[in-house]
Amino acid sequence: MNNLKKIALQLFAFLFCAHTISAQTPADWVNPFIGTTNYGTTNPGAVVPRGMVSVVPFNVSGNSPLNQTDKDNGWWSTPYSWDNKYFTGYSHVNLSGVGCPELGVILLMPTTGAVNGDFREYGSEMSEQVAHPGYYSTYLNKYGINTEVSATERTGISRFSFPAGQSNILIDLGNGLTNESGASIKIVNNREIEGWRMTGTFCYNDGTERPVYFVARFSKPAEEFGVWKKMPKMGPEAAWSATSNKIKYYKNFKAEMAGDSIGSWFTFNTKANEEILVEVGISYVSIENARLNLNFESQNFDFEATRKQAEEKWNEALSTITVKGGTDDQKTVFYTGLYHIQIHPNILSDVNGQYPAMESFEIKTHPNGERYTTFSLWDTYRNLHPFMSLAFPQQQLNVVQSMLEMYDESGWLPRWELNSTETHVMEGDPALPVIVDTWFRGIRDFDIEKAYEAMYKSATTPGAENKIRPDIDHYISHGYVPLMSQFDNSVSHALEYYIADWNLAQLAKELGKDADYERFLKQSRGYKNYYDTEFGIIRPKLQNGEFMPGFNPRQGENFEPSPGFHEGNAYQYTFCAHHDMDGMIALNGGKKNFVTKLQAIFDDGHFDMANEPDIHYPWLFNYIKGEEWRAQKELNRLMATYFKNAPDGLPGNDDTGTMSTWIVYAMMGIYPVLPGDMNYAIASPVFDEVKIQLDQNFYPGSEIIIKKSGAGDKIKDISLNGKKQKSFFIHHTDLVKGGVLEINF
Amino acid sequence: MNNLKKIALQLFAFLFCAHTISAQTPADWVNPFIGTTNYGTTNPGAVVPRGMVSVVPFNVSGNSPLNQTDKDNGWWSTPYSWDNKYFTGYSHVNLSGVGCPELGVILLMPTTGAVNGDFREYGSEMSEQVAHPGYYSTYLNKYGINTEVSATERTGISRFSFPAGQSNILIDLGNGLTNESGASIKIVNNREIEGWRMTGTFCYNDGTERPVYFVARFSKPAEEFGVWKKMPKMGPEAAWSATSNKIKYYKNFKAEMAGDSIGSWFTFNTKANEEILVEVGISYVSIENARLNLNFESQNFDFEATRKQAEEKWNEALSTITVKGGTDDQKTVFYTGLYHIQIHPNILSDVNGQYPAMESFEIKTHPNGERYTTFSLWDTYRNLHPFMSLAFPQQQLNVVQSMLEMYDESGWLPRWELNSTETHVMEGDPALPVIVDTWFRGIRDFDIEKAYEAMYKSATTPGAENKIRPDIDHYISHGYVPLMSQFDNSVSHALEYYIADWNLAQLAKELGKDADYERFLKQSRGYKNYYDTEFGIIRPKLQNGEFMPGFNPRQGENFEPSPGFHEGNAYQYTFCAHHDMDGMIALNGGKKNFVTKLQAIFDDGHFDMANEPDIHYPWLFNYIKGEEWRAQKELNRLMATYFKNAPDGLPGNDDTGTMSTWIVYAMMGIYPVLPGDMNYAIASPVFDEVKIQLDQNFYPGSEIIIKKSGAGDKIKDISLNGKKQKSFFIHHTDLVKGGVLEINF
């Protein structure tokens, strides 16, 4: 950590503590700065639960000395960094907690003096940052402008307090986080502008491009306005033109304007401290829908009402779980986790229900509720969806309904869906465990036969026609995916397929499809193909049945490429057959050897808290009677080490809430180790009491209380409503009947 | 002339002669290749009289070895050159005969094989060019595609005959002649695409930007389609992206796409010689109006019907004048001139009458007829508008009505108007002579009081607020525009103001505004300020009343900059006070000296046939009794030397028909020497008989016949309807009574 960062963290601590003294509502326990450095890639922008719009301070471009690293001097995947101070506006569509650059566009920037459309020049040092759910504020040192933002589901609102003189509000459609480019704008009048901006190429995958449409309205008519465009470099004509390769300004221009890098400005003569507000409506369907969203959700420039409404929505969402005990920092880590869980998946549909169909340019209408987007399923299937099922079952139902719509529209369930495009990021078939898990948790108001058909399709279609499992053929014929090229991640692919197929088997059984049950269950056991007795670990295998030569189980640490494994190494993938615990334990030499090997993962530094494949490892000790204390011990250590009330308080990418779900579960003392398996493993809650409100539209109980008692350092016994439990697991069906789960130390 | 050019001209001569053997209609006497080299800047594209759309073979980009010079390796101002053979598509909005690059966009290009969006690569050698009014065809050697195009007022139609295999039709919105950039497109379905393309910066003047909208329809559904975009050069992300700084192809993309350089393709499996047609509707108002224009004017892909209709419109327009005698080449030069006169001004309004208002982004509706655009008034006030008044008075009325609308909309009459923007090209106040001349010719169905108000405004408003005459102050107080900076063209400005003010004086008198008459008449005499007795010529003058030191009257030849003069030198501007012939003759030492000096202009090589300031010089001999033969002699020489039935058959820029009007008048034997003065000077017609159809809605006569008789080499006498004329002038009022004007040699 360098000095600048230290000073910044100290300043932050001061500001945040000053703010939380009067904390009373759950929202007051959220620190939106958690995860905004150390690759957490969250941001402190204003957003409401599952909002399409987030209004995020964009400080990751310009290669300014005020920035540590930004998109103009290195890899970058987030619109905001705690380490940066060069502010170039508020972006209105953003991703939180992802590992590839995308969105981060429609930038609203207040300035003073002469209009300048070059973000390398118009940016300002930012200071006095304040973030609260649904609210963010920063002061722009260069201009003496105070800025505040809030949001509704589909609109953003900005309040700028200007000094006296010429004040400008810029809308920059050139700059942005995405690697797509191109935009079109039209100034409607001196208070309104409309347009759209291209997005796409998430993780450099072509075929994922979408325009995002907007309408922006100003609280005051502009005295002057215009658009700008960075002109291409001309050929011989450059000798006569004043604007070749320069920004050209089109004053009072009111026709359409398009280009790779365009923007517009609205200029006002302001009195000292004069406030000008901007409301921005967003849509992925059309400018008309962006205007509709704006008209419907706008509070007519009432910033305080918008902010209050946003905060109320957060308090409602966060109140689903209340805690007693724990330190202030623990409460903050917990509620910030719960906050992050409510950002993605997010709303894609407009107020009239319209949205762009999956992998198509047709406009469809979601029957009721909202169509969701941003499904980082390789991450979220592990814990976020089981969590949504428990705490927000209506939303999880909407998740599954959205996924089935995607199947209807494109012929395939999603893997990593963004704004109705399949980005093909990561691997496996994670839609299956999400759907099966949801069904088994008792959320069943969807067409299970259609869901089965969709899941069956990706589990059985030959590779040449299989969009989700293109390397399925050898997997089906021989039980594993062979290594065909050095970094094809073949083992990772197969391990995901095993879990998916195990889930499908469980559902097949439930639906009376016994042959399918047998088939998929057998398929799910194929993981044993990879077990190499030489190393006592899994190892990539060739098509001819031989193990890959030259194997180094450590390779893959620190995100370097590793043959057979994606974002990890053999250690982090070896215990990923937890859908067959008995089999996996036997394979590893029985219970004792299994415990030894699992413990060594932690002791020898092979455990990676920053990425998903092994995040269930700590709870695997619960499967060996008498060894559960190891889970408690490792979890206490991991929670204390990697999760903090600080900008670097997440161990790595939040992965659209997956890491946040991990810490929320861990702090509550329960964890759904295996999606599709209704048993929660139990470990050490950090709170004296956790109360989860149950949605009685879905569950028999009204609330479940997880109570910590005793003063020992290990769990002595567990009881549900006074009845002692035989294992360190509690079944979902029992839990959602409500009552008290007492964990006695 | 280099060898390539010689061969090309020979090929042309062969093709054209082959075609004209069966010539019978006036359109058959048009050679659209005249003026397509030697800086004529006309083009052979398909267009109807005053059409908004012209479909022009675009062969001026790519810096190919097949091109002599193009926009990518040097100065360029025309979408087509006879000297070039690298074809990159048909552009749908174009200017004819101008000296600055503009328009030349919405390029439609047929190719075969794999789709390639780079015009440096997809272009083809062109051959077998055929051009006829409303029709053009060329063969693309590289692809074996025959192409043919025709047009209606607001649509273009293309017929492509493809070989067997994969055939593509590209719409390139990146490439073009204009220096503006930026476009937006959306593929509507597999047979239709809509979008718009920015235009503007004519002569590098900012503030003249307009989108031009289009809808294109295909006669056959495409099997595949998509859009492309030249991606900007990325920063650090380029390491991960496959498309940084490259063309990216978006297959089957159906949302909006925008950027600096974008295009789209439609792909078809074609049988040998299969024809696919494309119709393109254009509008300057909106995509909706482009579709409306297309729906209204389209002949449903009936190419022959469209072509026939276009030819009929030309024959109707060209039949206004019929000739007898003369050589085939002379007839061709004459009718091609008449053809060029009918290209600009052109229609701006859509079929519903809508158009973008002058210097504004409001949409207005022209009450009836069409709103015109492309007013190159510094050129055309001299002869084209008087000609339109004589031959096409309804169109000239529309010209004046359009000009008055521009005044209503923007507060000023136009100087060089293009698509409802004032480009501020060239100087003077040429709207005044156009309006006054029109009025005196008897075309009066417009609001003359408003016209007077508008003209008075530009003639009297102080310079600081005067958009047309910003340097008027010293002109009003001291009678001339002083040289304030080296190349401010001050003398040229003033000379134009004198003629404008003389015109305004004539109208003031007519309207009974006697004080104004005196004032403006006096102002118009200020030209004498510039007369320098030392050189016997006009000379730039300083603010203190002294002449500019270091004067070289020859400076300004060959378009090099010359202090005080625009596109010319003192010789070419000295006899520009022809609104005060008596005064100018006296100033030059009386009749004898005047004739000597005027003759010396020709004899010493100072006369410039390629530019406007001196093009009236030959007829000035008619003002000196007994010296009229000099006019005849010089005109015979100029006509024979500079105007030919060949691509280099114009002496320079056609200047939206001004040079063509010159030759048409000259060949008829009459010329309106001074706009606002109703006397036509008479010289040597090249035809035995010229019959001008008169529009009896405006004129008492039904036709006027100009008859050449006798066999001498000089005019002996002139008679109108048998009555001998006293001078070598004929008054417009007498001429339009109809009858026979006999010029006896």
Short mmCIF file of C-alpha atoms in Angstrom, two decimals, chain B residues 226-419:
data_model
loop_
_atom_site.label_atom_id
_atom_site.label_comp_id
_atom_site.label_asym_id
_atom_site.label_seq_id
_atom_site.Cartn_x
_atom_site.Cartn_y
_atom_site.Cartn_z
CA GLY B 226 -25.04 -6.91 -41.16
CA VAL B 227 -23.31 -3.69 -40.31
CA TRP B 228 -19.68 -2.78 -39.94
CA LYS B 229 -17.77 -0.14 -38.10
CA LYS B 230 -14.17 0.97 -38.27
CA MET B 231 -13.25 0.64 -34.61
CA PRO B 232 -11.23 3.38 -32.92
CA LYS B 233 -7.72 2.53 -31.86
CA MET B 234 -8.00 1.29 -28.30
CA GLY B 235 -5.63 1.98 -25.44
CA PRO B 236 -4.27 -0.84 -23.26
CA GLU B 237 -7.40 -2.89 -24.05
CA ALA B 238 -6.09 -3.40 -27.58
CA ALA B 239 -4.04 -6.27 -26.15
CA TRP B 240 -7.24 -8.26 -25.61
CA SER B 241 -9.39 -7.05 -28.48
CA ALA B 242 -9.40 -8.44 -32.00
CA THR B 243 -10.86 -5.27 -33.52
CA SER B 244 -8.84 -2.30 -32.28
CA ASN B 245 -8.32 0.06 -35.23
CA LYS B 246 -9.90 -2.50 -37.55
CA ILE B 247 -13.22 -2.91 -39.28
CA LYS B 248 -15.59 -4.88 -37.07
CA TYR B 249 -18.44 -6.78 -38.68
CA TYR B 250 -21.76 -7.22 -36.86
CA LYS B 251 -23.59 -10.02 -38.60
CA ASN B 252 -27.40 -9.93 -38.56
CA PHE B 253 -27.29 -6.85 -36.37
CA LYS B 254 -30.65 -5.10 -36.29
CA ALA B 255 -30.35 -2.38 -33.66
CA GLU B 256 -29.07 1.11 -34.33
CA MET B 257 -25.38 1.49 -35.08
CA ALA B 258 -23.45 4.74 -35.15
CA GLY B 259 -19.87 5.85 -35.64
CA ASP B 260 -17.44 7.86 -37.69
CA SER B 261 -17.16 5.20 -40.34
CA ILE B 262 -19.90 2.60 -40.58
CA GLY B 263 -21.64 0.64 -43.28
CA SER B 264 -23.87 -2.31 -43.91
CA TRP B 265 -24.06 -5.24 -46.25
CA PHE B 266 -26.81 -7.36 -47.74
CA THR B 267 -25.77 -10.69 -49.20
CA PHE B 268 -27.58 -12.76 -51.84
CA ASN B 269 -27.00 -16.05 -53.56
CA THR B 270 -27.35 -15.07 -57.18
CA LYS B 271 -27.72 -16.99 -60.40
CA ALA B 272 -25.66 -15.85 -63.40
CA ASN B 273 -26.85 -12.44 -64.63
CA GLU B 274 -29.37 -12.20 -61.83
CA GLU B 275 -30.55 -8.64 -61.36
CA ILE B 276 -31.03 -7.14 -57.93
CA LEU B 277 -32.41 -3.64 -57.66
CA VAL B 278 -32.12 -1.10 -54.88
CA GLU B 279 -34.27 1.97 -54.39
CA VAL B 280 -33.05 4.70 -52.06
CA GLY B 281 -35.29 7.47 -50.75
CA ILE B 282 -33.64 10.63 -49.44
CA SER B 283 -34.80 13.44 -47.15
CA TYR B 284 -33.20 16.28 -45.24
CA VAL B 285 -36.03 16.19 -42.69
CA SER B 286 -36.28 12.69 -41.27
CA ILE B 287 -36.15 8.97 -41.91
CA GLU B 288 -39.95 9.00 -41.97
CA ASN B 289 -39.91 11.52 -44.80
CA ALA B 290 -37.24 9.56 -46.67
CA ARG B 291 -39.60 6.58 -46.52
CA LEU B 292 -42.51 8.79 -47.59
CA ASN B 293 -40.50 10.07 -50.56
CA LEU B 294 -39.55 6.51 -51.46
CA ASN B 295 -43.10 5.24 -51.20
CA PHE B 296 -44.45 8.14 -53.23
CA GLU B 297 -41.91 8.24 -56.06
CA SER B 298 -40.85 4.61 -56.31
CA GLN B 299 -41.97 2.64 -59.34
CA ASN B 300 -41.73 -0.61 -57.39
CA PHE B 301 -38.34 -1.64 -58.78
CA ASP B 302 -39.44 -1.02 -62.36
CA PHE B 303 -36.11 0.27 -63.62
CA GLU B 304 -37.21 0.86 -67.19
CA ALA B 305 -40.27 2.84 -66.12
CA THR B 306 -38.15 4.99 -63.80
CA ARG B 307 -35.57 5.57 -66.50
CA LYS B 308 -38.24 6.42 -69.08
CA GLN B 309 -39.89 8.87 -66.72
CA ALA B 310 -36.54 10.53 -66.01
CA GLU B 311 -35.79 10.85 -69.72
CA GLU B 312 -39.24 12.29 -70.38
CA LYS B 313 -38.70 14.91 -67.71
CA TRP B 314 -35.44 15.86 -69.34
CA ASN B 315 -36.98 16.04 -72.76
CA GLU B 316 -39.73 18.24 -71.44
CA ALA B 317 -37.22 20.59 -69.78
CA LEU B 318 -34.81 20.60 -72.71
CA SER B 319 -37.54 21.09 -75.31
CA THR B 320 -38.03 24.62 -74.03
CA ILE B 321 -35.37 25.53 -76.57
CA THR B 322 -34.97 23.95 -79.98
CA VAL B 323 -32.22 24.67 -82.45
CA LYS B 324 -31.62 24.26 -86.14
CA GLY B 325 -28.26 24.17 -87.81
CA GLY B 326 -24.92 23.94 -86.09
CA THR B 327 -22.78 20.86 -85.92
CA ASP B 328 -23.63 17.80 -83.87
CA ASP B 329 -20.94 18.82 -81.43
CA GLN B 330 -22.40 22.31 -81.13
CA LYS B 331 -25.85 20.87 -80.50
CA THR B 332 -24.35 18.58 -77.89
CA VAL B 333 -22.50 21.41 -76.17
CA PHE B 334 -25.69 23.47 -76.21
CA TYR B 335 -28.08 20.85 -74.84
CA THR B 336 -25.55 19.69 -72.29
CA GLY B 337 -25.34 23.30 -71.12
CA LEU B 338 -29.13 23.46 -70.90
CA TYR B 339 -28.97 20.17 -68.96
CA HIS B 340 -26.45 21.56 -66.48
CA ILE B 341 -28.64 24.63 -65.93
CA GLN B 342 -31.39 22.28 -64.74
CA ILE B 343 -29.37 20.59 -61.99
CA HIS B 344 -28.99 23.38 -59.40
CA PRO B 345 -30.77 25.00 -57.63
CA ASN B 346 -32.44 21.76 -56.70
CA ILE B 347 -35.32 20.53 -54.62
CA LEU B 348 -34.85 20.45 -50.85
CA SER B 349 -38.43 19.78 -49.74
CA ASP B 350 -39.99 16.36 -49.38
CA VAL B 351 -43.12 15.17 -51.14
CA ASN B 352 -45.15 16.50 -48.22
CA GLY B 353 -43.55 19.93 -48.62
CA GLN B 354 -41.43 19.68 -45.48
CA TYR B 355 -37.88 20.95 -45.32
CA PRO B 356 -35.42 22.11 -42.63
CA ALA B 357 -35.67 25.86 -42.20
CA MET B 358 -32.79 28.17 -43.10
CA GLU B 359 -30.10 28.40 -40.42
CA SER B 360 -32.38 26.54 -38.04
CA PHE B 361 -33.45 23.04 -37.17
CA GLU B 362 -37.16 23.74 -37.39
CA ILE B 363 -39.16 21.82 -39.93
CA LYS B 364 -41.25 24.02 -42.23
CA THR B 365 -43.60 23.30 -45.08
CA HIS B 366 -43.33 25.00 -48.47
CA PRO B 367 -46.85 26.18 -49.38
CA ASN B 368 -46.82 24.78 -52.91
CA GLY B 369 -44.21 23.63 -55.37
CA GLU B 370 -40.80 22.97 -53.97
CA ARG B 371 -38.35 24.63 -51.68
CA TYR B 372 -35.09 24.99 -53.54
CA THR B 373 -31.54 24.79 -52.29
CA THR B 374 -27.95 25.08 -53.58
CA PHE B 375 -27.77 28.79 -54.32
CA SER B 376 -24.28 29.58 -55.52
CA LEU B 377 -25.42 33.15 -56.02
CA TRP B 378 -22.07 34.88 -56.57
CA ASP B 379 -21.90 32.73 -59.70
CA THR B 380 -25.47 32.35 -60.75
CA TYR B 381 -26.74 35.90 -60.29
CA ARG B 382 -24.74 36.86 -63.37
CA ASN B 383 -26.65 34.83 -65.94
CA LEU B 384 -28.31 31.65 -64.64
CA HIS B 385 -31.22 33.38 -62.92
CA PRO B 386 -31.91 35.75 -65.83
CA PHE B 387 -31.87 32.64 -68.01
CA MET B 388 -34.27 30.82 -65.72
CA SER B 389 -36.55 33.85 -65.82
CA LEU B 390 -36.59 33.69 -69.59
CA ALA B 391 -36.86 29.94 -70.12
CA PHE B 392 -38.23 28.59 -66.81
CA PRO B 393 -40.03 31.52 -65.15
CA GLN B 394 -42.09 29.32 -62.84
CA GLN B 395 -38.88 27.83 -61.47
CA GLN B 396 -37.32 31.26 -61.11
CA LEU B 397 -40.38 32.40 -59.18
CA ASN B 398 -39.79 29.40 -56.93
CA VAL B 399 -36.17 30.51 -56.55
CA VAL B 400 -37.24 33.92 -55.29
CA GLN B 401 -39.93 32.48 -53.06
CA SER B 402 -37.36 30.12 -51.55
CA MET B 403 -34.99 33.05 -50.99
CA LEU B 404 -37.71 35.04 -49.23
CA GLU B 405 -38.50 32.03 -47.05
CA MET B 406 -34.83 31.93 -46.13
CA TYR B 407 -35.11 35.58 -45.10
CA ASP B 408 -38.20 34.85 -43.03
CA GLU B 409 -36.48 31.93 -41.36
CA SER B 410 -33.02 33.34 -40.75
CA GLY B 411 -33.38 37.10 -41.00
CA TRP B 412 -31.11 37.31 -44.03
CA LEU B 413 -31.25 36.61 -47.73
CA PRO B 414 -28.82 33.89 -48.83
CA ARG B 415 -25.39 34.34 -50.38
CA TRP B 416 -24.22 30.74 -50.84
CA GLU B 417 -26.98 28.60 -49.42
CA LEU B 418 -26.64 24.82 -49.18
CA ASN B 419 -29.33 22.63 -47.66
#
